[in-house]
Every structure is written in C-alpha cells, then in structure tokens.
Short mmCIF file of C-alpha atoms (C1' of nucleotides) in Angstrom, two decimals:
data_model
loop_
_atom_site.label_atom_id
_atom_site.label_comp_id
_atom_site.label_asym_id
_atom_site.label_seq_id
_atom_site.Cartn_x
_atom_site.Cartn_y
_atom_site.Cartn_z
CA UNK M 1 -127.50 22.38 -35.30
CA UNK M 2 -129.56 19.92 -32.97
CA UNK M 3 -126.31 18.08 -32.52
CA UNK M 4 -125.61 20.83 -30.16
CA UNK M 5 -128.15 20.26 -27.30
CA UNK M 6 -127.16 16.58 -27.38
CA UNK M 7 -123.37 17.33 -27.19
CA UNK M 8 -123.98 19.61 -24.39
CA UNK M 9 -126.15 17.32 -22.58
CA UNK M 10 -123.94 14.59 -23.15
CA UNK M 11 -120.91 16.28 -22.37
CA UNK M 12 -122.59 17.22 -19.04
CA UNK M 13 -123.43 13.34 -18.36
CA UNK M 14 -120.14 12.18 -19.23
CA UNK M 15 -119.18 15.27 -16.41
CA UNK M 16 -121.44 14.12 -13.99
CA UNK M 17 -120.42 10.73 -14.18
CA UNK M 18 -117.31 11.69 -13.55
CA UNK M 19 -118.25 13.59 -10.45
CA UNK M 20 -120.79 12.65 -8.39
CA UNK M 21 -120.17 15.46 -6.20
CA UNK M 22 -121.71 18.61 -8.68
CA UNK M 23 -124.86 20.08 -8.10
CA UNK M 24 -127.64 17.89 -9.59
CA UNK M 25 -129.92 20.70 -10.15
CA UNK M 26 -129.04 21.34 -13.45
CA UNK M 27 -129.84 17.85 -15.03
CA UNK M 28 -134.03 18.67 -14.02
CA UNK M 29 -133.61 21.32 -16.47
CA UNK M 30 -133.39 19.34 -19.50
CA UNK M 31 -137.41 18.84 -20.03
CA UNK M 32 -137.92 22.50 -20.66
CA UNK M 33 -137.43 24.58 -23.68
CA UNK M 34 -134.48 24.72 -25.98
CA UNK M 35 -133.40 28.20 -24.91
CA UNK M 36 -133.95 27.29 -21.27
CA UNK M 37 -132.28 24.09 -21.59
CA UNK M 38 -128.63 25.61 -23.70
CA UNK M 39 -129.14 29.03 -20.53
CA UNK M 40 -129.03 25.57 -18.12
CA UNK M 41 -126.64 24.08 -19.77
CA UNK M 42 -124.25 27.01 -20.10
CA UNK M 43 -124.97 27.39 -16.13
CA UNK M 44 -124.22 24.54 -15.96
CA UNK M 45 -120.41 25.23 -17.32
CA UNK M 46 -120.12 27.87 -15.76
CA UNK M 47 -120.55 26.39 -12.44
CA UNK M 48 -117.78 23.29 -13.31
CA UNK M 49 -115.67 26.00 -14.08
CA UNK M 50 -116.12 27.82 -11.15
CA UNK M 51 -115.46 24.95 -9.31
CA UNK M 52 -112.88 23.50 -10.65
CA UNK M 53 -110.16 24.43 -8.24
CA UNK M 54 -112.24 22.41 -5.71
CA UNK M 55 -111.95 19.51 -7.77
CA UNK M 56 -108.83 16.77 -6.82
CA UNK M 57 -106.60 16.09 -9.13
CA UNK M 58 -107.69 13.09 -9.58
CA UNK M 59 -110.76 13.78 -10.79
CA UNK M 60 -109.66 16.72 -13.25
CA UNK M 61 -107.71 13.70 -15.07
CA UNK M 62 -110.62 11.46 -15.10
CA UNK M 63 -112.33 14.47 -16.28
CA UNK M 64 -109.51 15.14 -19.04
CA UNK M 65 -109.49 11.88 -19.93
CA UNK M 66 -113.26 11.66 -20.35
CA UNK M 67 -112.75 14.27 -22.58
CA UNK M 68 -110.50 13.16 -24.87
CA UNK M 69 -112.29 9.70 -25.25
CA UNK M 70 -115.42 11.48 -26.44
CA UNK M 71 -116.70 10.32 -30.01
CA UNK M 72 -117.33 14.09 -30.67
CA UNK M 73 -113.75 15.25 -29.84
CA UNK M 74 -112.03 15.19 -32.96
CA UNK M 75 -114.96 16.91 -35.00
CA UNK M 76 -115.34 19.83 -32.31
CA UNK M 77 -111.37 19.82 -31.88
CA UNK M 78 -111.42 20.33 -35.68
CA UNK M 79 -114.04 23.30 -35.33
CA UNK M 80 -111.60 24.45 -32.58
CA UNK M 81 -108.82 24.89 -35.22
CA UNK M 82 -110.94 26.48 -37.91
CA UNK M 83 -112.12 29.06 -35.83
CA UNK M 84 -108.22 29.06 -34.29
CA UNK M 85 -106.93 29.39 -38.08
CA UNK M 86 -109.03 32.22 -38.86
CA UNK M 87 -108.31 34.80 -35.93
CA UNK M 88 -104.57 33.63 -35.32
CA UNK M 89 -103.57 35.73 -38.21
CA UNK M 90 -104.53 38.80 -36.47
CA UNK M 91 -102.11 37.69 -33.79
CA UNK M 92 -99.38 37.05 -36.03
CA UNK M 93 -98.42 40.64 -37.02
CA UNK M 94 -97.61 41.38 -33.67
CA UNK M 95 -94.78 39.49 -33.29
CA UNK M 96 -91.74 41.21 -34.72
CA UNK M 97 -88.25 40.70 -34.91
CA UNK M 98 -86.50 42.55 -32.29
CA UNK M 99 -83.45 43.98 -32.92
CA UNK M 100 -80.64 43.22 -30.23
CA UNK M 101 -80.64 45.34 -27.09
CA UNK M 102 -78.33 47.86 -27.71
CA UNK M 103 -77.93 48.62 -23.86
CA UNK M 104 -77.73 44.89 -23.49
CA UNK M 105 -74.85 44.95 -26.04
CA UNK M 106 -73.24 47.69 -24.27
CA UNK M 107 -73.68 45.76 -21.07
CA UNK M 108 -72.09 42.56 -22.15
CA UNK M 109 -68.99 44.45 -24.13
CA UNK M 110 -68.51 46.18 -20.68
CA UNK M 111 -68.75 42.39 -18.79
CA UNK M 112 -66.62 40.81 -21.18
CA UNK M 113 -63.92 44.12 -20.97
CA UNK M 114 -63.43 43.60 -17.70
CA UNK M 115 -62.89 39.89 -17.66
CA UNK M 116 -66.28 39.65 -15.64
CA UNK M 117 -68.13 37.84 -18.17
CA UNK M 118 -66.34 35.24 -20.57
CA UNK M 119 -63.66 32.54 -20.00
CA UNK M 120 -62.40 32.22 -16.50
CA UNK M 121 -58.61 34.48 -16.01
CA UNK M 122 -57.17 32.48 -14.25
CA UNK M 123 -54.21 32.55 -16.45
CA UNK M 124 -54.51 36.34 -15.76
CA UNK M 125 -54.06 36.19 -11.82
CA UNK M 126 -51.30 34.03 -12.66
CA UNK M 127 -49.50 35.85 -14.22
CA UNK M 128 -50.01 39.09 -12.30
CA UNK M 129 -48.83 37.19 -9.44
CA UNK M 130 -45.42 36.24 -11.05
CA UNK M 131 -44.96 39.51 -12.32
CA UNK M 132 -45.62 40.63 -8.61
CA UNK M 133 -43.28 37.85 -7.07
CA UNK M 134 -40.01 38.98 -9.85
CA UNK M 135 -40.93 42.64 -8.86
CA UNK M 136 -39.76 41.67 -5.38
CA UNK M 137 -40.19 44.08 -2.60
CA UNK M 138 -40.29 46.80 -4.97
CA UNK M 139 -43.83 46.46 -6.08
CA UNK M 140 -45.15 44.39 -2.67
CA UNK M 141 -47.42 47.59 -1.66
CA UNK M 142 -48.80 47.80 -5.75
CA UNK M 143 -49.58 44.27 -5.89
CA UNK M 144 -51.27 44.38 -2.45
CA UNK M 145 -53.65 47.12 -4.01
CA UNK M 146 -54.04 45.16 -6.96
CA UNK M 147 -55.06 41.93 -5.62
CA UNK M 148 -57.31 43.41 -3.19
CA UNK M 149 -59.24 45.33 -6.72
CA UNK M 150 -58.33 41.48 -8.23
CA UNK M 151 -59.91 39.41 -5.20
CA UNK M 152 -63.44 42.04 -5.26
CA UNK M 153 -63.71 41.36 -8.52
CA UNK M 154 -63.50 37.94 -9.01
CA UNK M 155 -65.99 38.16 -5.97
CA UNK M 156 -68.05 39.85 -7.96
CA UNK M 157 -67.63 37.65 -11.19
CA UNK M 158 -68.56 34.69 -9.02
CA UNK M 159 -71.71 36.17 -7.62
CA UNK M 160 -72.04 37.39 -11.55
CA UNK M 161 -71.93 33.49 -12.65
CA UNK M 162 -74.24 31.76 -10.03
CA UNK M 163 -76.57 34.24 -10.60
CA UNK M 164 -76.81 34.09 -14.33
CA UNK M 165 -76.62 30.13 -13.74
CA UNK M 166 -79.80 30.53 -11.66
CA UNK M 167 -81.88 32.53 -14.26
CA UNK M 168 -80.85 30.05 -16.84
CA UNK M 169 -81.46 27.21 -15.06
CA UNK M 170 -85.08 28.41 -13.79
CA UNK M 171 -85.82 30.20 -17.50
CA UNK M 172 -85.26 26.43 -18.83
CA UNK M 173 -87.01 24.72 -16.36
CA UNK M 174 -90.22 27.07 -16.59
CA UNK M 175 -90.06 26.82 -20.43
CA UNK M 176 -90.14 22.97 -20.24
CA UNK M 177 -92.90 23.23 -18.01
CA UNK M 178 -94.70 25.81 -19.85
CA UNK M 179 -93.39 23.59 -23.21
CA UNK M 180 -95.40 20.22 -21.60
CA UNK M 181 -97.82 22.19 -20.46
CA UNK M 182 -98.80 23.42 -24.06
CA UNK M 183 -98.06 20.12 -25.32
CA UNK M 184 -100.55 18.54 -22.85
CA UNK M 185 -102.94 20.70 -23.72
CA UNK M 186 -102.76 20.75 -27.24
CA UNK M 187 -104.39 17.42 -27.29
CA UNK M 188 -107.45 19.93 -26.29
CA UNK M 189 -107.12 22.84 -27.97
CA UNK M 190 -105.13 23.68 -31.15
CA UNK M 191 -101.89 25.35 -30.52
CA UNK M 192 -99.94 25.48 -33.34
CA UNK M 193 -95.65 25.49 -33.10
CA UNK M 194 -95.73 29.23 -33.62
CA UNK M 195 -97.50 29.63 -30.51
CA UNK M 196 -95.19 27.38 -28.94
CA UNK M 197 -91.87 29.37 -30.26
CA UNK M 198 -93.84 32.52 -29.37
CA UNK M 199 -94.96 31.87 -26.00
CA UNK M 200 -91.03 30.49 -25.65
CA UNK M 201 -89.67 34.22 -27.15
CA UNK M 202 -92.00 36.01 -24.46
CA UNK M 203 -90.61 33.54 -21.33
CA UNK M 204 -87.14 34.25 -22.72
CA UNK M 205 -87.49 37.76 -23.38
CA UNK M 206 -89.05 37.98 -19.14
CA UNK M 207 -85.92 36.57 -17.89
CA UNK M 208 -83.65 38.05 -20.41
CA UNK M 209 -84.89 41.48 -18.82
CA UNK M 210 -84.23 39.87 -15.53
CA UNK M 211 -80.43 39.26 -16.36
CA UNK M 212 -80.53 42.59 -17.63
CA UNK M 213 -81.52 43.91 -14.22
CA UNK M 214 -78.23 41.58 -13.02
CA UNK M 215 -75.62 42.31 -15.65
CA UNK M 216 -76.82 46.35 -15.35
CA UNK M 217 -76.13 45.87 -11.23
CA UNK M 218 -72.96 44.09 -11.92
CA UNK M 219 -71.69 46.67 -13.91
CA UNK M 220 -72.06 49.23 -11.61
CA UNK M 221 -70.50 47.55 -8.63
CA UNK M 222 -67.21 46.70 -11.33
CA UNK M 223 -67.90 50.72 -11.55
CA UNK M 224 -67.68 51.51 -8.53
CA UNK M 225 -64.45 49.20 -7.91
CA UNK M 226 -62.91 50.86 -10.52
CA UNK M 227 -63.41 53.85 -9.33
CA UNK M 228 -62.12 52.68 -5.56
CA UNK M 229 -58.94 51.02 -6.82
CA UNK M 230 -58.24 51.10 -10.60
CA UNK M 231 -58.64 55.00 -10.34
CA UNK M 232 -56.40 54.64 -8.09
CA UNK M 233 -53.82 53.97 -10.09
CA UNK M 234 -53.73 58.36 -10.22
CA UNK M 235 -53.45 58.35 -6.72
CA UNK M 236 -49.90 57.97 -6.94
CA UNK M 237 -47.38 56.30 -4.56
CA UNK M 238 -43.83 57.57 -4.96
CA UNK M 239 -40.93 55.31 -6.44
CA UNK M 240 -39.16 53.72 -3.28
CA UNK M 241 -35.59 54.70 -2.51
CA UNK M 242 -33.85 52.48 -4.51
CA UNK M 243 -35.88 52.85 -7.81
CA UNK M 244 -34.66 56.81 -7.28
CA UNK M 245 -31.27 56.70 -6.67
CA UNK M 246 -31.02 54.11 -10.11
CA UNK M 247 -32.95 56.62 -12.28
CA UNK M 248 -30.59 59.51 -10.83
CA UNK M 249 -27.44 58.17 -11.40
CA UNK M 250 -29.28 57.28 -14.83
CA UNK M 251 -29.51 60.89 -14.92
CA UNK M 252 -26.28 62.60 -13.99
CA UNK M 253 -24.09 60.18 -15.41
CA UNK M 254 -25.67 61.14 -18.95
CA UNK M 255 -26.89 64.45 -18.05
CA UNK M 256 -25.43 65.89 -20.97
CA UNK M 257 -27.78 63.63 -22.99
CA UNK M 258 -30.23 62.29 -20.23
CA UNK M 259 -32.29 60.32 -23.22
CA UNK M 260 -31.88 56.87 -22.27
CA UNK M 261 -32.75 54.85 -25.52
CA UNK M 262 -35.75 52.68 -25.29
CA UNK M 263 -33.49 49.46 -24.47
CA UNK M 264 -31.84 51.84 -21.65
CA UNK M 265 -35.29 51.96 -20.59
CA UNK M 266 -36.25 48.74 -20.46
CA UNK M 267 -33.45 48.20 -18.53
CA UNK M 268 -33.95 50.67 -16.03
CA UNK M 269 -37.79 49.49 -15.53
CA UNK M 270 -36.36 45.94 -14.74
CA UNK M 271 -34.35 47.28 -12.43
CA UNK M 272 -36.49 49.78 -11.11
CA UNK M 273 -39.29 47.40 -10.92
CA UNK M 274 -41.88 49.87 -12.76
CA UNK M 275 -43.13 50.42 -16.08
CA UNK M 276 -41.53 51.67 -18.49
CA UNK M 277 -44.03 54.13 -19.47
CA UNK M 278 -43.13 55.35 -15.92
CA UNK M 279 -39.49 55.47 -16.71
CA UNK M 280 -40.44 57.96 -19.31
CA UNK M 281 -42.48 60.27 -17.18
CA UNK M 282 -39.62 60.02 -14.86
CA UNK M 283 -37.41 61.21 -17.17
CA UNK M 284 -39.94 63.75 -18.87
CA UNK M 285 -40.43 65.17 -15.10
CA UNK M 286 -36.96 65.18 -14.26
CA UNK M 287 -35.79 66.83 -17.16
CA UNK M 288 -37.76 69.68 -17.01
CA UNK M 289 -37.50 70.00 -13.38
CA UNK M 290 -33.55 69.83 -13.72
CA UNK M 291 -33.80 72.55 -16.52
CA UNK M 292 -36.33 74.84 -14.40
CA UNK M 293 -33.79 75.15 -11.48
CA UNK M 294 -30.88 73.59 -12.02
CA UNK M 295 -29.26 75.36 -8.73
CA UNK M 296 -31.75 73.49 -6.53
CA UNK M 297 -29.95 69.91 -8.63
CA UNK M 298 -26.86 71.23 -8.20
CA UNK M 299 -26.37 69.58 -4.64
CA UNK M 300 -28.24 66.36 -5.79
CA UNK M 301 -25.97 66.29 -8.94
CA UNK M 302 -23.07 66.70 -7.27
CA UNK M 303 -23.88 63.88 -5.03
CA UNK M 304 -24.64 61.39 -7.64
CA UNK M 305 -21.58 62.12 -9.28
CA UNK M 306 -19.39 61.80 -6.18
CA UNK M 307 -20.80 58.37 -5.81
CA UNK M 308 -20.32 57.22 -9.32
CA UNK M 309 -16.50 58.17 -8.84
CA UNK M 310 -16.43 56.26 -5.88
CA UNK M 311 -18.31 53.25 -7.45
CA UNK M 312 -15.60 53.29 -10.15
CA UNK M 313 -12.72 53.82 -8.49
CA UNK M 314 -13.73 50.97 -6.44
CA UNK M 315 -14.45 48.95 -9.56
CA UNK M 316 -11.54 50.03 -10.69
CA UNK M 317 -9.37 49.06 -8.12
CA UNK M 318 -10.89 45.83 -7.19
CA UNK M 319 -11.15 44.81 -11.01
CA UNK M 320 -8.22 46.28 -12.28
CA UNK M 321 -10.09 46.78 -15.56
CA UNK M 322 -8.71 49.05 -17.88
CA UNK M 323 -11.57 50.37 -19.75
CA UNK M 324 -13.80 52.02 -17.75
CA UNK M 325 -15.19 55.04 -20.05
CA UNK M 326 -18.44 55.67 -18.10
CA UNK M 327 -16.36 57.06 -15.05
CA UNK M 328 -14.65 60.11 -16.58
CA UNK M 329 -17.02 60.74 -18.96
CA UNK M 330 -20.08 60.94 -16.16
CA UNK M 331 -17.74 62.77 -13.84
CA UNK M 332 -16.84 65.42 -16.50
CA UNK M 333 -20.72 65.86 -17.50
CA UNK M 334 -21.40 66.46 -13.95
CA UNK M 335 -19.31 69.04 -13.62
CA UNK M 336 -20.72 70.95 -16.86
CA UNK M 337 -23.37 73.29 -17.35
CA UNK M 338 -23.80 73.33 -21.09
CA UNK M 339 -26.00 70.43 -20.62
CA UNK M 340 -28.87 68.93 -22.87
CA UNK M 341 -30.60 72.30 -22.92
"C1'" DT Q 1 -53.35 72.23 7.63
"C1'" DT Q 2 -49.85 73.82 4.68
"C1'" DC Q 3 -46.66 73.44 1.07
"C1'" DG Q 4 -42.98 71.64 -1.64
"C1'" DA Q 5 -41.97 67.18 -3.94
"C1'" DT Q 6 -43.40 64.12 -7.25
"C1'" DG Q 7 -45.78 60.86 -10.37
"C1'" DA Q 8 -49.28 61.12 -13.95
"C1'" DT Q 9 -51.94 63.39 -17.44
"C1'" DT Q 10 -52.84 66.76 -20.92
"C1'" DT Q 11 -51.62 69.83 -24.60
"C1'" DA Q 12 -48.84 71.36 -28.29
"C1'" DC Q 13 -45.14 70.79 -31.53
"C1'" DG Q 14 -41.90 69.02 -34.99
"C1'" DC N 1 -44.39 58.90 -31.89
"C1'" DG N 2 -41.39 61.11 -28.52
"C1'" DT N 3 -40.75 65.09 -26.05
"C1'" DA N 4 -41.46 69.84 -23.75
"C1'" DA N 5 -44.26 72.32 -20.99
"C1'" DA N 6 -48.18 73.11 -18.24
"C1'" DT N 7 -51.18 71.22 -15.16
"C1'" DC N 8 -53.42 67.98 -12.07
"C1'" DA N 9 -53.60 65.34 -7.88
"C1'" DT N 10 -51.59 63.15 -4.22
"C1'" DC N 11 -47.85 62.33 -0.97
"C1'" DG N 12 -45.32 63.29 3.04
"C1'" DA N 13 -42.89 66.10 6.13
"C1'" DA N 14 -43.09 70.23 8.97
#
DNA sequence: TTCGATGATTTACG
DNA sequence: CGTAAATCATCGAA
C-alpha cells in the first residue's frame, strides 16, 4: 500500500526528468501529508495530461520509453490486466454475430445482375457489337441506342470500381494503422486479440456502411438508366421497309397457313435482322389484324402476290427450273378467302 | 394535335 | 408452350 506514494512520486521524477519544461510546483508538495501529497500527485497527472498535446514528439517517446523501462512496469501492467480481465466480460456480450445485410444482399444481387459488379463484360460488348455489325444496316439505329445505355453504364461501373477501390484501400490502411496503433500500445495497456478483431469488425462494419451508401447510389443511377433506355426497349421503333415486305410475302404466300414453323422463323429473323420473339408478335399481330378486316389486306395481299408471280416467273425464266411449287401454290392462296380462319 | 398503324405486352385457353 | 384476342404505348403522317 505504501508502495503507492513512492511509485507515484517516482513515476513523477522519472516525468520530470524527462521534461524539464512542467511546472515544478508540484514536486514542493511532497513534505506534506499523505492525502495532500496522492491530491498533489494526482494534480500532478492531471496537468501532464492536460498538457500533453503541447508536448513534441520527441519527448512523448522519451516519455514512453521511460515508461516502459520502469522496474514497476510489469507488476502494475499485470494489475492492469487483472482489473482488464475482470470487467472485459461485461463487454463481451455485446458483440454479436450479425447476420448479413439483407438490403446489402439485395444490393449486390442487383450489382452483379446488371454486370455492374463482378468480372469485367468485356466479352459481352463484344459480342453485342458483332451481333450489331452482321445485323447490318438493319439494326444500326438499335445498336446506336444500345451502346449509348452500354457506354453509361460501363461509365457508371467504372466510377462503381474506383470508388469501391478507394474505400478498400483507405478501410485497410486505417485498420493497419489502428492495428499498430493497438499493437504499440499494448506494450502499455492490456488489449487482448478480441479487442483487436473487435475494434477491426467495428472499422469494417463503418466503411462497409459507407459502400453501402455507394452501391445503394449506384443502383439507382443503373435505375434510372434503365428506365431512360432499357425501358425503352417498349418504346418501339417500327421494322424498316425491308424487314416488312420479307414478313409479308412470308405472309401471303402461306396465307392459307401463315404459321411459319420455328426454323421458318429463325430464318425470317436472320433475314429480317430481329428477334425471333419479334417474328412471332409479327405474325400474332398480323394475323389477327388480317382476320379483323381482311378487305383493308385485300389491296396489300394482292400486291404481294403480284410480286411473287413476277419473282417466279422471272426465276423461272432466267433458271429454267422446272419445279417451282411455291409460285402456283402462293398465287392460288392469294386469291382465296377460305383462309386459316 | 389527332388518329390510324404498329410493335409489344397481357390475358385466357386448349 | 404457342396462339388468339384485347390492350397498351408509341410512331408517323396529315
């Protein structure tokens, strides 16, 4: 218990050694009573600590190290982590397992769906641009749209990436800091690895919250470019002329069965340079359309079918092919009404 | 601005 | 599932 005084006292000399600088008054105090002398010396503590800031660094290492060389160190460190041991338990419950964000989850599927997150597509581009280049003319003014949408959003993937490669960066270089930091200082106080790991959760969890912020931003700009352009994808653009006149002579050439088979369709989407799915809606449309009014087709048909006569007889002619069965038989189902109704 | 044409979507059915 | 039918939403010419 007396070791106390002399710890203080000596602690204080070692500090005063250290800094010439401090107030002096506080040393005069030690001839007067115990209590007087620990209220002094506790002044006295108070008054390094307040200031400390003042102090170079310098001299807070001397200080440190003065510290750490002192005989009584490892016995009062020890006390240190007694006392540490016995109210660090309280601590412990609060840290819990958290389950996984499920917002954050939502987030990252929503990153990843639209190729904002995850592996680079290039591949992707790629490949859209072939598919634009074989589509020829036809779909020029759909791939313009498209790799306008395509060109915002890798804009917005790369802003996305440099971003997140920021936080990351500065998340690991604070928790090294914060990491030497503790180490450093666990030479004077106990910290045990669970405070480490915890105090490393809680940095981790700060900026994870942060990214949040940026993936929940990101999403709603690929939102809102969705909306702009992939949405756009109901405002329609009609078929050019060609794609038209190949999917009506489609039409009245088998109008008595205007079904084309899914190969047929295939075909006619090559061709057409659209999808097939559009070659079906075509076809749903038209069919329905046809069978509404067929009066207002009548002209159209008869058209259509005028031209495939002329196509053939000039095939004909010029080929000298014998077998030419889609000729009559398209110019005969022209001319009937009894057709696929 | 209007209005028919037209591609896409939705609904219902076998 | 593919299709018919109704409906939506936009286009494009008048």
């Amino acid at each position: 218990m007396d070791e106390q005084p002399r710890l203080m006292h000596s602690h204080t000399g070692v500090g005063m050694a250290g800094h010439p600088g401090l107030p002096q008054h506080m040393q005069e105090g030690t001839g007067g009573t115990d209590g007087d002398g620990r209220k002094q010396d506790i002044g006295d503590i108070l008054q390094q600590i307040m200031t400390i800031t003042d102090q170079s660094l310098d001299e807070a290492q001397a200080r440190k190290h003065a510290l750490n060389c002192h005989r009584m160190k490892p016995a009062l460190f020890n006390v240190l982590c007694e006392i540490k041991e016995k109210t660090v338990l309280s601590i412990r419950g609060a840290q819990e397992e958290e389950p996984p964000d499920p917002q954050l989850m939502r987030l990252d599927n929503m990153l990843l769906a639209e190729g904002v997150s995850g592996p680079e597509k290039g591949g992707g581009s790629a490949a859209a641009a072939a598919a634009a280049a074989a589509s020829g003319g036809a779909g020029a003014d759909n791939s313009a749209e498209h790799s306008d949408y395509r060109a915002k959003l890798s804009q917005i993937r790369q802003i996305y990436h440099t971003e997140l490669e920021k936080y990351e960066q500065a998340c690991n270089e604070f928790t090294t800091h914060v990491m030497n930091l503790l180490r450093e200082q666990s030479r004077t106080r106990p910290i045990s690895p669970k405070e480490i790991e915890r105090m490393v959760s809680i940095i981790h969890r700060k900026f994870s919250s942060i990214q949040m912020q940026l993936k929940q931003s990101t999403c709603e700009a690929v939102m809102i470019l969705r909306s702009r352009f992939l949405d756009a994808r109901r405002k329609r653009r009609n078929f050019n002329k060609q794609a038209t006149e190949i999917l009506n002579e489609y039409f009245y050439s088998h109008l008595s069965n205007p079904y084309p088979s899914e190969e047929a369709k295939e075909e006619l989407a090559k061709k057409c340079a659209i999808t097939v799915a559009q070659v079906s809606n075509w076809f749903g449309n038209k069919r329905i359309r046809y069978k509404k009014n067929i009066g207002k087709f009548q002209e159209e048909a008869n058209m259509y079918a005028a031209r495939t006569a002329v196509n053939a007889a000039n095939a004909s002619s010029h080929g000298s092919q014998a077998n030419s069965p889609s000729t009559p038989n398209s110019a005969g189902e022209t001319g009937s009404f009894h057709c696929f109704l």
